[in-house]
């Protein structure tokens, strides 16, 4: 105990749609190949939701598991933050649907749109409410159904993005465990690198926005790729310094699963051996804000995270936004 309250991750959970789409399946849908997708992205298969399903059902399932692991009931939640760019609907926030599905009446609810960095942003915001003493228990969820906004004829996006949800139950604690440091960054001048232009106030939904395909996700992949590697390395070094740690102190690096080549490049620049980097992109794909909390949950349940371990999270995505966090387990 160092006299300061910390945000402690007391439980994790995740939920993926049952339906699996393999690279071979994609070969039949768009001009691509298993070989191209595997070597350029590291993805072999991904999960996609069914028609008629909304993101909240996966978010709630992940949240329930995190609450179970933490031994926290719905009535004990003070706040639910859902990091997403694929809400159930524009109004109201999906966090409110999740609250109702969990039976957490009274908990404050809001969504957080920070692209693939959403979980880091939500974690940092939750930490502030916990260390200030305003909240005791916050459910932080990263959840996306990106498949609903993909143009299945656009091979530059449909082979990468996927669906899923991950959750972390954060409690106010007075030990040395918990969130040690966070850094959040953004540069809006590159907003068009990854965007979904239609359906908002600038281009409200119309026959024209549909016929022009403005309701699909667009990405300038190669430019994003280069920026992501540089920014992830820098923000990781900065957040470790802020936490008083070195890259050599990190037990497990859990990066946003954007592209295997990005993960490998950042990991090697930071000097991490393969066994200090968690990778599940081969099975899960790029699930944007959901990717770190899903990966964290898999790592925890696989026994790869031990009490006292230093974990490094780092993400980069639409906005452009990026950020990193260090958590003592
Ligand atoms: O998640 C948050 C932020 N997002 C990211 O961090 C994603 C970053 N970007 C990437 O992961 C990669 O840039 C992509 C996977 C999207 C693309 O890989 P790349 O190595 O940057 O490829 P490229 O865009 O430079 O394209 C190389 C070639 C092009 O053909 P030509 O012009 O050389 O003939 C593309 O048309 O590969 C072609 N190509 C494909 N070929 C087969 C692009 N997508 C595909 C595809 N299948 N799916």
Short mmCIF file of C-alpha atoms and ligand atoms in Angstrom, two decimals:
data_model
loop_
_atom_site.label_atom_id
_atom_site.label_comp_id
_atom_site.label_asym_id
_atom_site.label_seq_id
_atom_site.Cartn_x
_atom_site.Cartn_y
_atom_site.Cartn_z
CA UNK A 1 0.00 0.00 0.00
CA UNK A 2 1.45 3.36 -0.98
CA UNK A 3 -1.34 5.57 0.32
CA UNK A 4 -2.97 5.92 -3.10
CA UNK A 5 -6.06 4.19 -4.41
CA UNK A 6 -5.60 2.23 -7.59
CA UNK A 7 -7.89 0.81 -10.25
CA UNK A 8 -7.50 -2.95 -9.90
CA UNK A 9 -8.65 -5.35 -12.62
CA UNK A 10 -10.58 -7.87 -10.53
CA UNK A 11 -12.18 -9.85 -13.35
CA UNK A 12 -12.06 -10.37 -17.11
CA UNK A 13 -14.43 -11.86 -19.65
CA UNK A 14 -14.92 -12.19 -23.38
CA UNK A 15 -17.48 -13.35 -25.88
CA UNK A 16 -17.10 -14.19 -29.56
CA UNK A 17 -19.83 -15.04 -32.07
CA UNK A 18 -20.11 -18.78 -32.78
CA UNK A 19 -19.84 -18.34 -36.54
CA UNK A 20 -16.27 -18.57 -37.88
CA UNK A 21 -15.25 -17.12 -41.24
CA UNK A 22 -12.00 -18.56 -42.60
CA UNK A 23 -9.67 -17.09 -45.19
CA UNK A 24 -10.82 -19.88 -47.51
CA UNK A 25 -14.41 -18.64 -47.06
CA UNK A 26 -13.26 -15.11 -47.98
CA UNK A 27 -11.55 -16.41 -51.13
CA UNK A 28 -15.05 -17.26 -52.38
CA UNK A 29 -16.40 -13.78 -51.59
CA UNK A 30 -13.70 -11.35 -52.74
CA UNK A 31 -10.51 -11.24 -54.85
CA UNK A 32 -8.06 -12.39 -52.17
CA UNK A 33 -6.20 -15.50 -51.06
CA UNK A 34 -5.53 -17.36 -47.83
CA UNK A 35 -1.82 -16.93 -48.54
CA UNK A 36 -2.08 -13.10 -48.93
CA UNK A 37 -4.19 -12.66 -45.78
CA UNK A 38 -2.00 -14.96 -43.68
CA UNK A 39 1.33 -13.45 -44.70
CA UNK A 40 0.18 -9.78 -44.74
CA UNK A 41 -1.99 -9.81 -41.60
CA UNK A 42 -1.43 -13.05 -39.64
CA UNK A 43 -5.19 -13.69 -39.65
CA UNK A 44 -6.43 -17.21 -40.46
CA UNK A 45 -10.02 -16.93 -39.30
CA UNK A 46 -12.33 -14.55 -37.47
CA UNK A 47 -15.74 -14.62 -35.78
CA UNK A 48 -18.75 -12.84 -37.25
CA UNK A 49 -22.18 -12.21 -35.77
CA UNK A 50 -25.44 -13.38 -37.32
CA UNK A 51 -28.00 -11.16 -38.97
CA UNK A 52 -30.33 -9.60 -36.42
CA UNK A 53 -27.76 -9.63 -33.62
CA UNK A 54 -26.55 -6.44 -31.96
CA UNK A 55 -23.26 -5.73 -30.26
CA UNK A 56 -24.80 -5.44 -26.76
CA UNK A 57 -25.54 -9.16 -26.42
CA UNK A 58 -21.83 -9.98 -26.81
CA UNK A 59 -20.81 -7.06 -24.60
CA UNK A 60 -23.19 -8.20 -21.86
CA UNK A 61 -21.96 -11.81 -22.11
CA UNK A 62 -18.35 -10.63 -21.72
CA UNK A 63 -19.36 -8.32 -18.86
CA UNK A 64 -21.18 -11.12 -17.04
CA UNK A 65 -18.05 -13.31 -17.13
CA UNK A 66 -15.86 -10.49 -15.81
CA UNK A 67 -18.32 -9.86 -12.98
CA UNK A 68 -18.42 -13.59 -12.15
CA UNK A 69 -14.63 -13.80 -11.99
CA UNK A 70 -14.54 -10.74 -9.73
CA UNK A 71 -17.44 -11.94 -7.59
CA UNK A 72 -19.26 -8.67 -8.19
CA UNK A 73 -23.04 -8.55 -8.64
CA UNK A 74 -24.96 -6.28 -11.01
CA UNK A 75 -26.32 -4.18 -8.14
CA UNK A 76 -22.74 -3.34 -7.10
CA UNK A 77 -21.79 -1.64 -10.38
CA UNK A 78 -21.38 2.13 -10.22
CA UNK A 79 -20.63 2.66 -13.90
CA UNK A 80 -20.53 0.88 -17.27
CA UNK A 81 -18.30 2.27 -20.00
CA UNK A 82 -18.60 0.65 -23.41
CA UNK A 83 -15.76 1.42 -25.83
CA UNK A 84 -17.11 0.92 -29.33
CA UNK A 85 -17.53 2.41 -32.78
CA UNK A 86 -20.26 -0.09 -33.66
CA UNK A 87 -23.10 0.63 -31.21
CA UNK A 88 -26.44 -1.16 -31.33
CA UNK A 89 -27.92 2.15 -32.55
CA UNK A 90 -26.96 5.85 -32.49
CA UNK A 91 -29.38 6.67 -29.66
CA UNK A 92 -29.21 5.67 -26.82
CA UNK A 93 -25.72 4.56 -25.83
CA UNK A 94 -25.17 0.80 -25.99
CA UNK A 95 -23.92 0.94 -22.40
CA UNK A 96 -27.56 1.57 -21.41
CA UNK A 97 -28.70 -1.59 -23.22
CA UNK A 98 -25.90 -3.51 -21.50
CA UNK A 99 -26.94 -2.12 -18.13
CA UNK A 100 -30.50 -3.34 -18.68
CA UNK A 101 -29.35 -6.79 -19.88
CA UNK A 102 -27.12 -7.16 -16.82
CA UNK A 103 -29.75 -5.83 -14.42
CA UNK A 104 -27.39 -3.13 -13.18
CA UNK A 105 -30.10 -0.48 -12.72
CA UNK A 106 -28.71 2.81 -11.49
CA UNK A 107 -25.15 2.40 -12.79
CA UNK A 108 -23.97 5.39 -14.85
CA UNK A 109 -23.64 4.44 -18.52
CA UNK A 110 -21.91 5.85 -21.55
CA UNK A 111 -20.15 4.77 -24.73
CA UNK A 112 -16.66 5.83 -25.68
CA UNK A 113 -15.67 6.24 -29.32
CA UNK A 114 -11.90 6.12 -29.70
CA UNK A 115 -11.60 3.54 -32.47
CA UNK A 116 -9.19 0.70 -31.77
CA UNK A 117 -7.78 2.66 -28.81
CA UNK A 118 -11.22 2.62 -27.15
CA UNK A 119 -10.38 0.13 -24.40
CA UNK A 120 -7.28 2.10 -23.32
CA UNK A 121 -9.32 5.32 -23.30
CA UNK A 122 -12.11 3.66 -21.27
CA UNK A 123 -9.60 2.13 -18.85
CA UNK A 124 -7.96 5.53 -18.29
CA UNK A 125 -11.33 7.23 -17.69
CA UNK A 126 -12.46 4.47 -15.33
CA UNK A 127 -9.20 4.78 -13.42
CA UNK A 128 -9.90 8.48 -12.78
CA UNK A 129 -13.32 7.73 -11.27
CA UNK A 130 -11.84 4.99 -9.09
CA UNK A 131 -8.75 6.76 -7.76
CA UNK A 132 -10.76 9.93 -7.06
CA UNK A 133 -13.11 7.88 -4.90
CA UNK A 134 -16.19 8.71 -7.02
CA UNK A 135 -16.76 5.05 -7.90
CA UNK A 136 -16.00 1.67 -6.33
CA UNK A 137 -16.67 -0.71 -9.22
CA UNK A 138 -16.71 -0.01 -12.95
CA UNK A 139 -17.34 -2.40 -15.81
CA UNK A 140 -15.15 -1.45 -18.79
CA UNK A 141 -16.16 -3.16 -22.01
CA UNK A 142 -14.62 -3.07 -25.48
CA UNK A 143 -17.04 -4.51 -28.01
CA UNK A 144 -17.50 -4.35 -31.77
CA UNK A 145 -19.53 -5.95 -34.52
CA UNK A 146 -17.41 -4.51 -37.34
CA UNK A 147 -18.80 -7.09 -39.79
CA UNK A 148 -22.02 -5.06 -39.89
CA UNK A 149 -20.18 -2.10 -41.49
CA UNK A 150 -17.91 -3.95 -43.90
CA UNK A 151 -18.15 -3.88 -47.66
CA UNK A 152 -17.62 -7.57 -48.41
CA UNK A 153 -16.32 -6.57 -51.85
CA UNK A 154 -13.59 -4.32 -50.37
CA UNK A 155 -10.62 -6.63 -49.82
CA UNK A 156 -8.64 -3.92 -48.03
CA UNK A 157 -11.02 -3.99 -45.04
CA UNK A 158 -13.19 -7.13 -45.05
CA UNK A 159 -10.28 -9.53 -44.55
CA UNK A 160 -9.05 -7.73 -41.41
CA UNK A 161 -11.94 -6.60 -39.26
CA UNK A 162 -14.01 -8.92 -37.07
CA UNK A 163 -16.50 -9.17 -34.22
CA UNK A 164 -16.21 -9.79 -30.48
CA UNK A 165 -16.38 -8.36 -26.99
CA UNK A 166 -14.06 -8.20 -23.99
CA UNK A 167 -14.68 -6.84 -20.52
CA UNK A 168 -12.72 -5.90 -17.41
CA UNK A 169 -14.25 -5.38 -13.99
CA UNK A 170 -12.29 -2.65 -12.23
CA UNK A 171 -12.45 -2.12 -8.48
CA UNK A 172 -10.99 0.60 -6.27
CA UNK A 173 -8.14 -1.00 -4.35
CA UNK A 174 -5.52 0.19 -1.92
CA UNK A 175 -2.72 -2.18 -2.87
CA UNK A 176 0.19 -1.73 -5.27
CA UNK A 177 -1.71 -3.76 -7.86
CA UNK A 178 -3.72 -2.08 -10.58
CA UNK A 179 -3.32 0.55 -13.27
CA UNK A 180 0.12 2.15 -12.83
CA UNK A 181 0.08 4.59 -15.75
CA UNK A 182 -1.86 5.50 -18.88
CA UNK A 183 -1.22 7.78 -21.87
CA UNK A 184 -3.88 8.85 -24.37
CA UNK A 185 -3.07 10.53 -27.71
CA UNK A 186 -4.94 11.67 -30.83
CA UNK A 187 -4.41 13.51 -34.12
CA UNK A 188 -7.66 14.49 -35.83
CA UNK A 189 -5.90 15.79 -38.94
CA UNK A 190 -5.78 12.16 -40.13
CA UNK A 191 -9.45 11.41 -39.45
CA UNK A 192 -9.94 10.15 -42.99
CA UNK A 193 -7.36 7.36 -42.59
CA UNK A 194 -10.01 5.14 -40.99
CA UNK A 195 -13.60 6.31 -41.19
CA UNK A 196 -17.22 5.44 -41.81
CA UNK A 197 -18.49 8.65 -43.43
CA UNK A 198 -22.26 8.01 -43.62
CA UNK A 199 -25.04 7.92 -41.05
CA UNK A 200 -23.94 10.91 -38.95
CA UNK A 201 -25.02 14.56 -39.10
CA UNK A 202 -22.67 15.38 -41.98
CA UNK A 203 -24.06 12.66 -44.23
CA UNK A 204 -27.35 11.54 -42.69
CA UNK A 205 -28.58 8.19 -43.96
CA UNK A 206 -30.23 8.49 -47.38
CA UNK A 207 -30.52 6.53 -50.59
CA UNK A 208 -27.53 8.57 -51.79
CA UNK A 209 -25.29 7.60 -48.84
CA UNK A 210 -26.23 3.96 -49.38
CA UNK A 211 -25.65 4.04 -53.14
CA UNK A 212 -22.28 5.73 -52.61
CA UNK A 213 -21.29 3.16 -49.97
CA UNK A 214 -20.77 5.80 -47.28
CA UNK A 215 -22.09 3.35 -44.65
CA UNK A 216 -19.01 1.15 -45.00
CA UNK A 217 -15.70 1.37 -43.11
CA UNK A 218 -12.85 2.79 -45.21
CA UNK A 219 -9.19 2.56 -44.39
CA UNK A 220 -5.95 3.89 -45.82
CA UNK A 221 -4.25 0.75 -44.59
CA UNK A 222 -0.66 1.16 -45.65
CA UNK A 223 -0.31 4.73 -44.33
CA UNK A 224 -2.02 3.68 -41.08
CA UNK A 225 0.33 0.70 -40.82
CA UNK A 226 3.50 2.81 -40.84
CA UNK A 227 2.17 5.37 -38.37
CA UNK A 228 0.91 2.61 -36.08
CA UNK A 229 4.33 1.02 -35.65
CA UNK A 230 6.08 4.31 -34.85
CA UNK A 231 3.35 5.56 -32.50
CA UNK A 232 2.93 2.27 -30.65
CA UNK A 233 6.64 2.03 -29.95
CA UNK A 234 6.82 5.63 -28.74
CA UNK A 235 3.71 5.55 -26.54
CA UNK A 236 4.80 2.21 -25.04
CA UNK A 237 8.19 3.62 -24.09
CA UNK A 238 6.55 6.77 -22.66
CA UNK A 239 3.97 4.93 -20.55
CA UNK A 240 6.61 2.56 -19.15
CA UNK A 241 8.75 5.57 -18.20
CA UNK A 242 5.70 7.15 -16.54
CA UNK A 243 5.22 3.93 -14.54
CA UNK A 244 8.90 3.89 -13.57
CA UNK A 245 9.55 0.71 -15.58
CA UNK A 246 11.74 -0.42 -18.47
CA UNK A 247 10.71 -2.65 -21.39
CA UNK A 248 12.73 -5.40 -19.69
CA UNK A 249 10.33 -5.22 -16.69
CA UNK A 250 7.30 -6.12 -18.81
CA UNK A 251 6.06 -9.68 -18.25
CA UNK A 252 3.41 -9.62 -20.97
CA UNK A 253 2.77 -7.16 -23.81
CA UNK A 254 -0.87 -7.28 -24.91
CA UNK A 255 -1.11 -5.04 -27.98
CA UNK A 256 -4.15 -4.21 -30.07
CA UNK A 257 -4.40 -7.05 -32.57
CA UNK A 258 -4.39 -4.91 -35.73
CA UNK A 259 -1.97 -6.82 -37.90
CA UNK A 260 0.57 -9.51 -36.97
CA UNK A 261 3.31 -7.59 -38.77
CA UNK A 262 2.60 -4.48 -36.64
CA UNK A 263 2.66 -6.57 -33.45
CA UNK A 264 5.95 -8.23 -34.43
CA UNK A 265 7.60 -4.95 -35.44
CA UNK A 266 6.61 -3.14 -32.24
CA UNK A 267 7.53 -6.16 -30.09
CA UNK A 268 10.96 -6.44 -31.63
CA UNK A 269 11.64 -2.67 -31.40
CA UNK A 270 10.83 -2.88 -27.68
CA UNK A 271 13.05 -5.93 -27.27
CA UNK A 272 10.29 -8.38 -26.32
CA UNK A 273 10.93 -12.06 -26.97
CA UNK A 274 8.02 -13.95 -28.56
CA UNK A 275 6.83 -15.39 -25.23
CA UNK A 276 6.37 -11.88 -23.78
CA UNK A 277 3.91 -10.86 -26.52
CA UNK A 278 0.31 -12.09 -26.54
CA UNK A 279 -1.08 -12.81 -30.00
CA UNK A 280 -4.52 -14.16 -30.91
CA UNK A 281 -5.06 -12.30 -34.20
CA UNK A 282 -4.76 -15.60 -36.12
CA UNK A 283 -8.07 -16.79 -34.58
CA UNK A 284 -9.82 -13.54 -33.68
CA UNK A 285 -8.86 -10.97 -36.35
CA UNK A 286 -8.90 -7.23 -35.72
CA UNK A 287 -11.80 -6.49 -33.36
CA UNK A 288 -10.91 -2.82 -32.80
CA UNK A 289 -11.81 -1.71 -29.24
CA UNK A 290 -12.54 -5.32 -28.25
CA UNK A 291 -9.14 -6.71 -29.13
CA UNK A 292 -7.12 -5.93 -25.98
CA UNK A 293 -9.81 -6.96 -23.47
CA UNK A 294 -10.45 -10.21 -25.40
CA UNK A 295 -6.71 -10.92 -25.50
CA UNK A 296 -6.35 -10.05 -21.79
CA UNK A 297 -9.17 -12.43 -20.88
CA UNK A 298 -7.64 -15.24 -22.96
CA UNK A 299 -4.23 -14.62 -21.37
CA UNK A 300 -5.70 -14.62 -17.84
CA UNK A 301 -7.74 -17.79 -18.37
CA UNK A 302 -4.74 -19.51 -20.00
CA UNK A 303 -2.68 -18.82 -16.86
CA UNK A 304 -0.27 -16.52 -18.68
CA UNK A 305 -0.84 -13.68 -16.22
CA UNK A 306 0.41 -14.12 -12.68
CA UNK A 307 -0.02 -11.99 -9.57
CA UNK A 308 2.60 -9.22 -9.58
CA UNK A 309 3.19 -9.35 -13.37
CA UNK A 310 3.64 -6.06 -15.24
CA UNK A 311 1.34 -5.91 -18.26
CA UNK A 312 1.69 -3.42 -21.10
CA UNK A 313 -1.31 -2.59 -23.31
CA UNK A 314 -0.93 -0.41 -26.43
CA UNK A 315 -3.39 0.45 -29.19
CA UNK A 316 -3.68 2.59 -32.32
CA UNK A 317 -6.70 3.29 -34.49
CA UNK A 318 -9.37 5.55 -35.97
CA UNK A 319 -9.19 9.20 -35.03
CA UNK A 320 -6.37 8.82 -35.32
CA UNK A 321 -6.05 7.83 -31.67
CA UNK A 322 -3.44 5.88 -29.80
CA UNK A 323 -2.54 5.12 -26.23
CA UNK A 324 -1.00 2.72 -23.76
CA UNK A 325 -1.42 1.49 -20.21
CA UNK A 326 0.69 -0.36 -17.66
CA UNK A 327 -1.11 -2.62 -15.20
CA UNK A 328 0.42 -4.46 -12.23
CA UNK A 329 -1.56 -7.73 -11.90
O1 LIG B 1 -6.88 -1.47 -36.28
C1 LIG B 1 -6.52 -0.16 -36.22
C2 LIG B 1 -5.79 0.44 -37.30
N1 LIG B 1 -5.61 -0.35 -38.45
C3 LIG B 1 -4.41 -0.86 -38.72
O2 LIG B 1 -3.49 -0.72 -37.95
C4 LIG B 1 -4.27 -1.57 -40.03
C5 LIG B 1 -2.98 -1.19 -40.66
N2 LIG B 1 -2.84 -1.67 -42.02
C6 LIG B 1 -2.71 -2.96 -42.38
O3 LIG B 1 -2.89 -3.86 -41.58
C7 LIG B 1 -2.25 -3.24 -43.77
O4 LIG B 1 -1.90 -2.03 -44.39
C8 LIG B 1 -3.27 -3.98 -44.66
C9 LIG B 1 -3.39 -5.42 -44.21
C10 LIG B 1 -4.62 -3.30 -44.61
C11 LIG B 1 -2.79 -4.01 -46.10
O5 LIG B 1 -1.50 -4.59 -46.17
P1 LIG B 1 -0.31 -3.83 -46.93
O6 LIG B 1 0.84 -4.71 -46.85
O7 LIG B 1 -0.20 -2.45 -46.36
O8 LIG B 1 -0.85 -3.82 -48.41
P2 LIG B 1 -1.06 -2.58 -49.40
O9 LIG B 1 -2.29 -1.82 -49.01
O10 LIG B 1 0.21 -1.83 -49.55
O11 LIG B 1 -1.36 -3.35 -50.75
C12 LIG B 1 -0.36 -4.17 -51.37
C13 LIG B 1 -1.02 -4.91 -52.52
C14 LIG B 1 -1.87 -4.02 -53.42
O12 LIG B 1 -1.74 -4.50 -54.75
P3 LIG B 1 -0.73 -3.81 -55.78
O13 LIG B 1 -1.16 -2.38 -55.87
O14 LIG B 1 0.63 -3.97 -55.17
O15 LIG B 1 -0.93 -4.60 -57.01
C15 LIG B 1 -3.26 -4.26 -52.93
O16 LIG B 1 -4.24 -4.04 -53.93
O17 LIG B 1 -1.93 -5.91 -52.01
C16 LIG B 1 -3.21 -5.72 -52.58
N3 LIG B 1 -4.21 -6.13 -51.60
C17 LIG B 1 -4.68 -7.39 -51.50
N4 LIG B 1 -4.43 -8.50 -52.24
C18 LIG B 1 -5.07 -9.63 -51.88
C19 LIG B 1 -4.77 -5.38 -50.63
N5 LIG B 1 -5.63 -6.14 -49.92
C20 LIG B 1 -5.59 -7.38 -50.45
C21 LIG B 1 -6.22 -8.59 -50.12
N6 LIG B 1 -5.94 -9.69 -50.88
N7 LIG B 1 -7.10 -8.70 -49.11
#
